[in-house]
PDB file of C-alpha atoms and ligand atoms in Angstrom:
ATOM      1  CA  UNK A 603       7.532 -29.723  -6.307  1.00 69.00           C
ATOM      2  CA  UNK A 604       4.734 -28.579  -8.244  1.00 86.00           C
ATOM      3  CA  UNK A 605       4.639 -25.524 -10.211  1.00 94.00           C
ATOM      4  CA  UNK A 606       2.108 -22.989  -8.586  1.00 97.00           C
ATOM      5  CA  UNK A 607       0.127 -20.450 -10.756  1.00 97.00           C
ATOM      6  CA  UNK A 608      -1.393 -17.260  -9.316  1.00 98.00           C
ATOM      7  CA  UNK A 609      -2.261 -13.925 -10.015  1.00 98.00           C
ATOM      8  CA  UNK A 610       0.313 -11.345  -8.178  1.00 98.00           C
ATOM      9  CA  UNK A 611       1.490  -7.891  -7.743  1.00 97.00           C
ATOM     10  CA  UNK A 612       5.165  -7.259  -7.575  1.00 97.00           C
ATOM     11  CA  UNK A 613       6.261  -5.475  -4.763  1.00 97.00           C
ATOM     12  CA  UNK A 614       9.959  -5.075  -4.552  1.00 94.00           C
ATOM     13  CA  UNK A 615      13.006  -6.332  -6.250  1.00 92.00           C
ATOM     14  CA  UNK A 616      16.426  -6.481  -4.767  1.00 91.00           C
ATOM     15  CA  UNK A 617      19.718  -7.474  -6.773  1.00 90.00           C
ATOM     16  CA  UNK A 618      21.045 -10.831  -5.364  1.00 88.00           C
ATOM     17  CA  UNK A 619      24.434 -12.238  -6.725  1.00 83.00           C
ATOM     18  CA  UNK A 620      25.200 -11.240 -10.213  1.00 82.00           C
ATOM     19  CA  UNK A 621      21.982 -11.622 -12.441  1.00 85.00           C
ATOM     20  CA  UNK A 622      19.533 -12.961  -9.906  1.00 91.00           C
ATOM     21  CA  UNK A 623      16.956 -11.126  -8.159  1.00 92.00           C
ATOM     22  CA  UNK A 624      15.089 -11.463  -4.842  1.00 94.00           C
ATOM     23  CA  UNK A 625      11.427 -10.622  -5.507  1.00 96.00           C
ATOM     24  CA  UNK A 626       8.639 -10.017  -3.170  1.00 97.00           C
ATOM     25  CA  UNK A 627       5.078 -10.544  -4.525  1.00 97.00           C
ATOM     26  CA  UNK A 628       1.796 -10.253  -3.116  1.00 98.00           C
ATOM     27  CA  UNK A 629      -0.156 -13.419  -4.731  1.00 98.00           C
ATOM     28  CA  UNK A 630      -3.810 -14.030  -4.639  1.00 98.00           C
ATOM     29  CA  UNK A 631      -3.354 -17.437  -4.056  1.00 97.00           C
ATOM     30  CA  UNK A 632      -1.013 -17.571  -0.969  1.00 97.00           C
ATOM     31  CA  UNK A 633      -0.349 -13.648   0.065  1.00 98.00           C
ATOM     32  CA  UNK A 634       2.961 -12.773   0.477  1.00 98.00           C
ATOM     33  CA  UNK A 635       5.681 -14.972  -1.313  1.00 97.00           C
ATOM     34  CA  UNK A 636       9.392 -14.267  -1.670  1.00 97.00           C
ATOM     35  CA  UNK A 637      11.433 -15.878  -3.742  1.00 96.00           C
ATOM     36  CA  UNK A 638      14.597 -15.736  -6.010  1.00 94.00           C
ATOM     37  CA  UNK A 639      14.444 -15.035  -9.926  1.00 93.00           C
ATOM     38  CA  UNK A 640      17.462 -16.606 -11.266  1.00 90.00           C
ATOM     39  CA  UNK A 641      19.119 -14.700 -14.012  1.00 86.00           C
ATOM     40  CA  UNK A 642      16.098 -12.281 -14.250  1.00 81.00           C
ATOM     41  CA  UNK A 643      18.230  -9.267 -15.561  1.00 74.00           C
ATOM     42  CA  UNK A 644      19.378 -11.322 -18.570  1.00 77.00           C
ATOM     43  CA  UNK A 645      15.933 -13.460 -18.947  1.00 74.00           C
ATOM     44  CA  UNK A 646      13.802 -10.938 -21.289  1.00 73.00           C
ATOM     45  CA  UNK A 647      11.464 -14.105 -21.798  1.00 77.00           C
ATOM     46  CA  UNK A 648      10.700 -15.168 -18.541  1.00 85.00           C
ATOM     47  CA  UNK A 649      10.376 -11.720 -16.886  1.00 83.00           C
ATOM     48  CA  UNK A 650      10.715  -8.972 -19.168  1.00 77.00           C
ATOM     49  CA  UNK A 651       8.918  -5.872 -18.055  1.00 77.00           C
ATOM     50  CA  UNK A 652       7.309  -7.605 -15.173  1.00 83.00           C
ATOM     51  CA  UNK A 653       9.586  -6.681 -12.538  1.00 85.00           C
ATOM     52  CA  UNK A 654       8.940  -2.747 -11.869  1.00 86.00           C
ATOM     53  CA  UNK A 655       6.838  -2.143  -8.502  1.00 89.00           C
ATOM     54  CA  UNK A 656       2.933  -2.885  -8.636  1.00 93.00           C
ATOM     55  CA  UNK A 657       3.121  -4.962 -12.025  1.00 95.00           C
ATOM     56  CA  UNK A 658       0.126  -7.174 -12.046  1.00 96.00           C
ATOM     57  CA  UNK A 659       1.430 -10.302 -13.397  1.00 96.00           C
ATOM     58  CA  UNK A 660       0.455 -14.074 -13.493  1.00 97.00           C
ATOM     59  CA  UNK A 661       3.448 -15.589 -11.795  1.00 97.00           C
ATOM     60  CA  UNK A 662       4.747 -19.204 -11.825  1.00 97.00           C
ATOM     61  CA  UNK A 663       6.504 -20.282  -9.139  1.00 97.00           C
ATOM     62  CA  UNK A 664       7.396 -23.405  -6.981  1.00 96.00           C
ATOM     63  CA  UNK A 665       8.454 -23.950  -3.250  1.00 94.00           C
ATOM     64  CA  UNK A 666      11.828 -25.761  -2.722  1.00 90.00           C
ATOM     65  CA  UNK A 667      12.050 -28.401   0.204  1.00 88.00           C
ATOM     66  CA  UNK A 668      13.482 -26.743   3.342  1.00 88.00           C
ATOM     67  CA  UNK A 669      13.906 -23.337   1.454  1.00 89.00           C
ATOM     68  CA  UNK A 670      12.168 -20.256   2.913  1.00 89.00           C
ATOM     69  CA  UNK A 671      12.605 -18.460  -0.790  1.00 95.00           C
ATOM     70  CA  UNK A 672      10.242 -19.874  -3.768  1.00 96.00           C
ATOM     71  CA  UNK A 673      12.028 -20.264  -6.870  1.00 96.00           C
ATOM     72  CA  UNK A 674      10.377 -18.100  -9.068  1.00 96.00           C
ATOM     73  CA  UNK A 675      10.057 -19.527 -12.840  1.00 94.00           C
ATOM     74  CA  UNK A 676       8.358 -17.096 -14.953  1.00 93.00           C
ATOM     75  CA  UNK A 677       5.846 -13.781 -14.784  1.00 94.00           C
ATOM     76  CA  UNK A 678       3.357 -12.804 -17.410  1.00 94.00           C
ATOM     77  CA  UNK A 679       2.336  -9.080 -17.551  1.00 94.00           C
ATOM     78  CA  UNK A 680      -1.110  -8.485 -17.044  1.00 95.00           C
ATOM     79  CA  UNK A 681      -1.163  -5.027 -16.460  1.00 93.00           C
ATOM     80  CA  UNK A 682       2.228  -2.759 -16.109  1.00 92.00           C
ATOM     81  CA  UNK A 683       2.090   0.479 -14.603  1.00 90.00           C
ATOM     82  CA  UNK A 684       4.763   1.613 -17.679  1.00 87.00           C
ATOM     83  CA  UNK A 685       1.903   1.275 -19.738  1.00 87.00           C
ATOM     84  CA  UNK A 686       1.170   4.820 -18.847  1.00 87.00           C
ATOM     85  CA  UNK A 687       3.863   7.899 -18.542  1.00 87.00           C
ATOM     86  CA  UNK A 688       5.901   7.497 -15.654  1.00 88.00           C
ATOM     87  CA  UNK A 689       6.284  10.684 -13.468  1.00 90.00           C
ATOM     88  CA  UNK A 690       8.443  11.166 -10.240  1.00 92.00           C
ATOM     89  CA  UNK A 691       5.067  11.887  -8.290  1.00 92.00           C
ATOM     90  CA  UNK A 692       3.655   8.647  -9.931  1.00 93.00           C
ATOM     91  CA  UNK A 693       6.659   6.249  -9.394  1.00 93.00           C
ATOM     92  CA  UNK A 694       6.623   7.582  -5.429  1.00 95.00           C
ATOM     93  CA  UNK A 695       3.274   6.932  -5.011  1.00 95.00           C
ATOM     94  CA  UNK A 696       3.470   3.110  -6.904  1.00 95.00           C
ATOM     95  CA  UNK A 697       6.319   2.450  -4.499  1.00 95.00           C
ATOM     96  CA  UNK A 698       4.263   3.962  -1.446  1.00 97.00           C
ATOM     97  CA  UNK A 699       1.393   1.439  -2.346  1.00 97.00           C
ATOM     98  CA  UNK A 700       4.030  -1.332  -2.598  1.00 97.00           C
ATOM     99  CA  UNK A 701       6.114  -0.607   0.478  1.00 97.00           C
ATOM    100  CA  UNK A 702       2.540  -0.679   2.615  1.00 98.00           C
ATOM    101  CA  UNK A 703       1.646  -3.955   1.008  1.00 98.00           C
ATOM    102  CA  UNK A 704       5.122  -5.279   1.802  1.00 97.00           C
ATOM    103  CA  UNK A 705       5.254  -4.019   5.373  1.00 97.00           C
ATOM    104  CA  UNK A 706       2.004  -4.500   6.565  1.00 97.00           C
ATOM    105  CA  UNK A 707       1.072  -8.029   5.230  1.00 97.00           C
ATOM    106  CA  UNK A 708       2.668 -11.151   6.621  1.00 96.00           C
ATOM    107  CA  UNK A 709       4.104 -13.869   4.869  1.00 96.00           C
ATOM    108  CA  UNK A 710       2.044 -16.664   3.010  1.00 96.00           C
ATOM    109  CA  UNK A 711      -1.357 -15.401   4.664  1.00 97.00           C
ATOM    110  CA  UNK A 712      -4.173 -14.952   1.855  1.00 98.00           C
ATOM    111  CA  UNK A 713      -5.806 -11.667   1.787  1.00 98.00           C
ATOM    112  CA  UNK A 714      -8.413 -11.145  -0.836  1.00 98.00           C
ATOM    113  CA  UNK A 715      -9.888  -8.094   0.413  1.00 98.00           C
ATOM    114  CA  UNK A 716      -6.510  -6.377   0.399  1.00 98.00           C
ATOM    115  CA  UNK A 717      -5.554  -7.999  -3.198  1.00 98.00           C
ATOM    116  CA  UNK A 718      -8.871  -6.591  -4.719  1.00 98.00           C
ATOM    117  CA  UNK A 719      -8.072  -3.107  -3.150  1.00 98.00           C
ATOM    118  CA  UNK A 720      -4.785  -3.140  -4.680  1.00 97.00           C
ATOM    119  CA  UNK A 721      -5.909  -4.113  -7.982  1.00 96.00           C
ATOM    120  CA  UNK A 722      -8.730  -1.098  -7.655  1.00 96.00           C
ATOM    121  CA  UNK A 723      -6.045   1.384  -7.010  1.00 95.00           C
ATOM    122  CA  UNK A 724      -3.910   0.320  -9.902  1.00 92.00           C
ATOM    123  CA  UNK A 725      -6.068   1.967 -12.631  1.00 91.00           C
ATOM    124  CA  UNK A 726      -6.330   5.126 -10.929  1.00 92.00           C
ATOM    125  CA  UNK A 727      -2.616   5.564 -10.157  1.00 91.00           C
ATOM    126  CA  UNK A 728      -2.089   5.514 -14.026  1.00 86.00           C
ATOM    127  CA  UNK A 729      -2.895   9.476 -13.914  1.00 78.00           C
ATOM    128  CA  UNK A 730      -0.700  12.239 -12.621  1.00 76.00           C
ATOM    129  CA  UNK A 731      -2.979  13.280  -9.593  1.00 87.00           C
ATOM    130  CA  UNK A 732      -1.771  10.659  -7.078  1.00 94.00           C
ATOM    131  CA  UNK A 733      -3.207  12.220  -3.826  1.00 96.00           C
ATOM    132  CA  UNK A 734      -6.812  10.655  -4.166  1.00 96.00           C
ATOM    133  CA  UNK A 735      -5.977   7.197  -4.834  1.00 96.00           C
ATOM    134  CA  UNK A 736      -3.028   7.412  -2.457  1.00 97.00           C
ATOM    135  CA  UNK A 737      -5.189   8.722   0.412  1.00 97.00           C
ATOM    136  CA  UNK A 738      -8.250   6.078  -0.600  1.00 98.00           C
ATOM    137  CA  UNK A 739      -5.328   3.193  -0.512  1.00 98.00           C
ATOM    138  CA  UNK A 740      -4.087   4.257   3.001  1.00 98.00           C
ATOM    139  CA  UNK A 741      -7.523   4.576   4.461  1.00 98.00           C
ATOM    140  CA  UNK A 742      -8.935   1.513   3.581  1.00 98.00           C
ATOM    141  CA  UNK A 743      -5.507  -0.515   3.994  1.00 98.00           C
ATOM    142  CA  UNK A 744      -5.244   0.788   7.748  1.00 98.00           C
ATOM    143  CA  UNK A 745      -9.177  -0.333   8.296  1.00 98.00           C
ATOM    144  CA  UNK A 746      -8.247  -3.934   6.618  1.00 98.00           C
ATOM    145  CA  UNK A 747      -5.226  -4.265   9.156  1.00 97.00           C
ATOM    146  CA  UNK A 748      -7.383  -3.583  11.707  1.00 97.00           C
ATOM    147  CA  UNK A 749      -5.701  -0.395  12.982  1.00 97.00           C
ATOM    148  CA  UNK A 750      -8.094   2.125  12.256  1.00 97.00           C
ATOM    149  CA  UNK A 751     -10.132   3.724  15.205  1.00 95.00           C
ATOM    150  CA  UNK A 752     -13.564   4.914  15.213  1.00 94.00           C
ATOM    151  CA  UNK A 753     -13.383   8.709  13.638  1.00 95.00           C
ATOM    152  CA  UNK A 754     -16.498  10.061  14.999  1.00 95.00           C
ATOM    153  CA  UNK A 755     -15.827   9.954  18.543  1.00 96.00           C
ATOM    154  CA  UNK A 756     -13.158  11.013  21.199  1.00 97.00           C
ATOM    155  CA  UNK A 757     -10.736   8.241  22.060  1.00 97.00           C
ATOM    156  CA  UNK A 758     -10.530   9.712  25.617  1.00 97.00           C
ATOM    157  CA  UNK A 759     -14.049  10.787  26.552  1.00 97.00           C
ATOM    158  CA  UNK A 760     -15.917   9.039  24.104  1.00 97.00           C
ATOM    159  CA  UNK A 761     -17.998  12.220  22.917  1.00 97.00           C
ATOM    160  CA  UNK A 762     -19.184  12.327  19.593  1.00 96.00           C
ATOM    161  CA  UNK A 763     -16.889  14.327  17.317  1.00 96.00           C
ATOM    162  CA  UNK A 764     -19.620  14.874  14.090  1.00 91.00           C
ATOM    163  CA  UNK A 765     -19.916  18.758  13.967  1.00 91.00           C
ATOM    164  CA  UNK A 766     -17.125  19.578  16.477  1.00 95.00           C
ATOM    165  CA  UNK A 767     -13.239  19.667  16.120  1.00 97.00           C
ATOM    166  CA  UNK A 768     -11.151  16.781  16.148  1.00 98.00           C
ATOM    167  CA  UNK A 769      -7.280  16.324  16.847  1.00 98.00           C
ATOM    168  CA  UNK A 770      -4.728  13.547  16.748  1.00 98.00           C
ATOM    169  CA  UNK A 771      -1.311  12.966  17.994  1.00 97.00           C
ATOM    170  CA  UNK A 772       1.542  10.648  16.990  1.00 95.00           C
ATOM    171  CA  UNK A 773       1.663   8.628  20.221  1.00 94.00           C
ATOM    172  CA  UNK A 774      -2.485   8.427  20.176  1.00 95.00           C
ATOM    173  CA  UNK A 775      -4.421   6.082  18.764  1.00 92.00           C
ATOM    174  CA  UNK A 776      -7.661   8.027  17.731  1.00 96.00           C
ATOM    175  CA  UNK A 777      -9.160  11.313  17.664  1.00 97.00           C
ATOM    176  CA  UNK A 778      -9.485  13.475  20.369  1.00 98.00           C
ATOM    177  CA  UNK A 779     -11.963  16.412  21.116  1.00 98.00           C
ATOM    178  CA  UNK A 780     -10.604  20.095  21.847  1.00 97.00           C
ATOM    179  CA  UNK A 781     -10.864  19.338  25.662  1.00 97.00           C
ATOM    180  CA  UNK A 782      -8.885  16.233  25.375  1.00 97.00           C
ATOM    181  CA  UNK A 783      -6.429  16.951  22.906  1.00 97.00           C
ATOM    182  CA  UNK A 784      -2.570  16.889  23.958  1.00 95.00           C
ATOM    183  CA  UNK A 785       0.016  19.502  23.627  1.00 94.00           C
ATOM    184  CA  UNK A 786       1.328  19.259  19.747  1.00 94.00           C
ATOM    185  CA  UNK A 787      -1.750  17.923  18.557  1.00 97.00           C
ATOM    186  CA  UNK A 788      -2.639  18.035  14.936  1.00 97.00           C
ATOM    187  CA  UNK A 789      -6.249  19.130  13.654  1.00 98.00           C
ATOM    188  CA  UNK A 790      -8.218  16.813  11.343  1.00 97.00           C
ATOM    189  CA  UNK A 791     -10.615  18.690   9.350  1.00 97.00           C
ATOM    190  CA  UNK A 792     -14.383  18.258   9.300  1.00 96.00           C
ATOM    191  CA  UNK A 793     -13.986  17.798   5.491  1.00 96.00           C
ATOM    192  CA  UNK A 794     -11.386  15.017   5.912  1.00 97.00           C
ATOM    193  CA  UNK A 795     -13.570  13.183   7.858  1.00 97.00           C
ATOM    194  CA  UNK A 796     -16.426  13.410   5.806  1.00 96.00           C
ATOM    195  CA  UNK A 797     -14.069  12.365   3.006  1.00 96.00           C
ATOM    196  CA  UNK A 798     -13.284   9.354   5.124  1.00 97.00           C
ATOM    197  CA  UNK A 799     -16.807   8.587   5.633  1.00 96.00           C
ATOM    198  CA  UNK A 800     -17.350   8.784   1.833  1.00 97.00           C
ATOM    199  CA  UNK A 801     -14.503   6.578   0.673  1.00 97.00           C
ATOM    200  CA  UNK A 802     -15.753   3.826   3.031  1.00 97.00           C
ATOM    201  CA  UNK A 803     -19.397   4.077   1.259  1.00 97.00           C
ATOM    202  CA  UNK A 804     -17.898   4.092  -2.429  1.00 97.00           C
ATOM    203  CA  UNK A 805     -15.627   2.665  -4.951  1.00 97.00           C
ATOM    204  CA  UNK A 806     -12.483   4.219  -5.915  1.00 96.00           C
ATOM    205  CA  UNK A 807     -13.838   5.081  -9.278  1.00 94.00           C
ATOM    206  CA  UNK A 808     -16.551   7.282  -8.072  1.00 95.00           C
ATOM    207  CA  UNK A 809     -13.859   9.717  -7.140  1.00 94.00           C
ATOM    208  CA  UNK A 810     -12.081   9.625 -10.369  1.00 87.00           C
ATOM    209  CA  UNK A 811     -12.173  13.020 -11.936  1.00 83.00           C
ATOM    210  CA  UNK A 812     -12.022  15.265  -8.826  1.00 85.00           C
ATOM    211  CA  UNK A 813      -9.033  17.509  -8.877  1.00 86.00           C
ATOM    212  CA  UNK A 814      -7.132  16.762  -5.807  1.00 92.00           C
ATOM    213  CA  UNK A 815      -4.018  18.684  -4.670  1.00 92.00           C
ATOM    214  CA  UNK A 816      -1.452  17.753  -2.064  1.00 94.00           C
ATOM    215  CA  UNK A 817      -3.775  19.899   0.359  1.00 95.00           C
ATOM    216  CA  UNK A 818      -6.703  17.807   0.069  1.00 95.00           C
ATOM    217  CA  UNK A 819      -6.801  15.239   2.683  1.00 96.00           C
ATOM    218  CA  UNK A 820      -3.085  16.038   3.727  1.00 97.00           C
ATOM    219  CA  UNK A 821      -4.346  15.908   7.667  1.00 98.00           C
ATOM    220  CA  UNK A 822      -6.220  12.300   6.944  1.00 98.00           C
ATOM    221  CA  UNK A 823      -2.704  11.003   5.367  1.00 98.00           C
ATOM    222  CA  UNK A 824      -0.768  12.293   8.288  1.00 97.00           C
ATOM    223  CA  UNK A 825      -2.978  10.605  10.613  1.00 98.00           C
ATOM    224  CA  UNK A 826      -3.060   7.146   8.714  1.00 98.00           C
ATOM    225  CA  UNK A 827       0.620   7.469   8.294  1.00 97.00           C
ATOM    226  CA  UNK A 828       1.450   8.076  11.919  1.00 97.00           C
ATOM    227  CA  UNK A 829      -1.195   5.105  13.030  1.00 97.00           C
ATOM    228  CA  UNK A 830       0.571   2.459  10.339  1.00 97.00           C
ATOM    229  CA  UNK A 831       4.139   3.548  11.559  1.00 97.00           C
ATOM    230  CA  UNK A 832       3.179   3.153  15.126  1.00 96.00           C
ATOM    231  CA  UNK A 833       1.751  -0.389  14.454  1.00 95.00           C
ATOM    232  CA  UNK A 834       5.038  -1.446  12.180  1.00 95.00           C
ATOM    233  CA  UNK A 835       7.314   0.320  14.782  1.00 96.00           C
ATOM    234  CA  UNK A 836       9.242   1.925  11.794  1.00 95.00           C
ATOM    235  CA  UNK A 837       9.237   4.773   9.312  1.00 96.00           C
ATOM    236  CA  UNK A 838       7.598   4.335   6.020  1.00 97.00           C
ATOM    237  CA  UNK A 839      10.487   5.656   3.512  1.00 96.00           C
ATOM    238  CA  UNK A 840       8.007   6.476   0.696  1.00 96.00           C
ATOM    239  CA  UNK A 841       6.064   8.922   3.052  1.00 95.00           C
ATOM    240  CA  UNK A 842       8.865  10.892   3.577  1.00 94.00           C
ATOM    241  CA  UNK A 843       9.140  10.818  -0.154  1.00 95.00           C
ATOM    242  CA  UNK A 844       5.571  11.875  -0.948  1.00 94.00           C
ATOM    243  CA  UNK A 845       6.153  14.301   1.745  1.00 92.00           C
ATOM    244  CA  UNK A 846       8.587  16.485  -0.483  1.00 93.00           C
ATOM    245  CA  UNK A 847       6.609  16.274  -3.415  1.00 91.00           C
ATOM    246  CA  UNK A 848       5.405  19.892  -3.968  1.00 81.00           C
ATOM    247  CA  UNK A 849       2.199  19.527  -5.436  1.00 73.00           C
TER     248      UNK A 849
HETATM  249 ZN1  LIG B2162     -12.939  13.974  24.476  1.00 88.26          ZN
END
């Protein structure tokens, strides 16, 4: 079969037999593709430096008859996350973006909006400040997957929430007013709700240079993580790791 070529983002790699790797790629041309990189650990020429999560590559691969896994021929690095200094928070943040893409995207389904989102978040993840890009990515990803409820009204009574307090609960699909909130609900601050609205109107570059700490948008990220985990029916490994980062 013919060799294909596509821009792609490396999501994950798993060791497979001796020197081979199983690689999950998010390709622009075909969506998520899984394939085997034969002798990848030895072949610097074909895959050198291109196997870190969130490396942006030009991938060459081919499908094999009656085989689910593609044969990965070679990757050419277009942009590597290793070009900037790697800190632990940054490594976890890159892993988080990769995990969300891997868990939320179906195999072999083109999604150019998500591909463009991922590409726009990559440069923002060069810095040590990870919370703004993580929040931006989670928010847009939840929306592009069709999982984001209306944030300006109570999911129970339909009442408007702008100007009043809003709450969320791990088992409920949207925000609730103070009369409808359940026991053990968390509050979503007005500032996080207005930040979300701003993020839907503006490209990620317009938030660059804002000093974020972990506290910024923490309630929004908790709500988004709960929403995503409810839909995929499992815990996100990297969400727990992000939770443990101290600043
Ligand atoms: Zn209500």
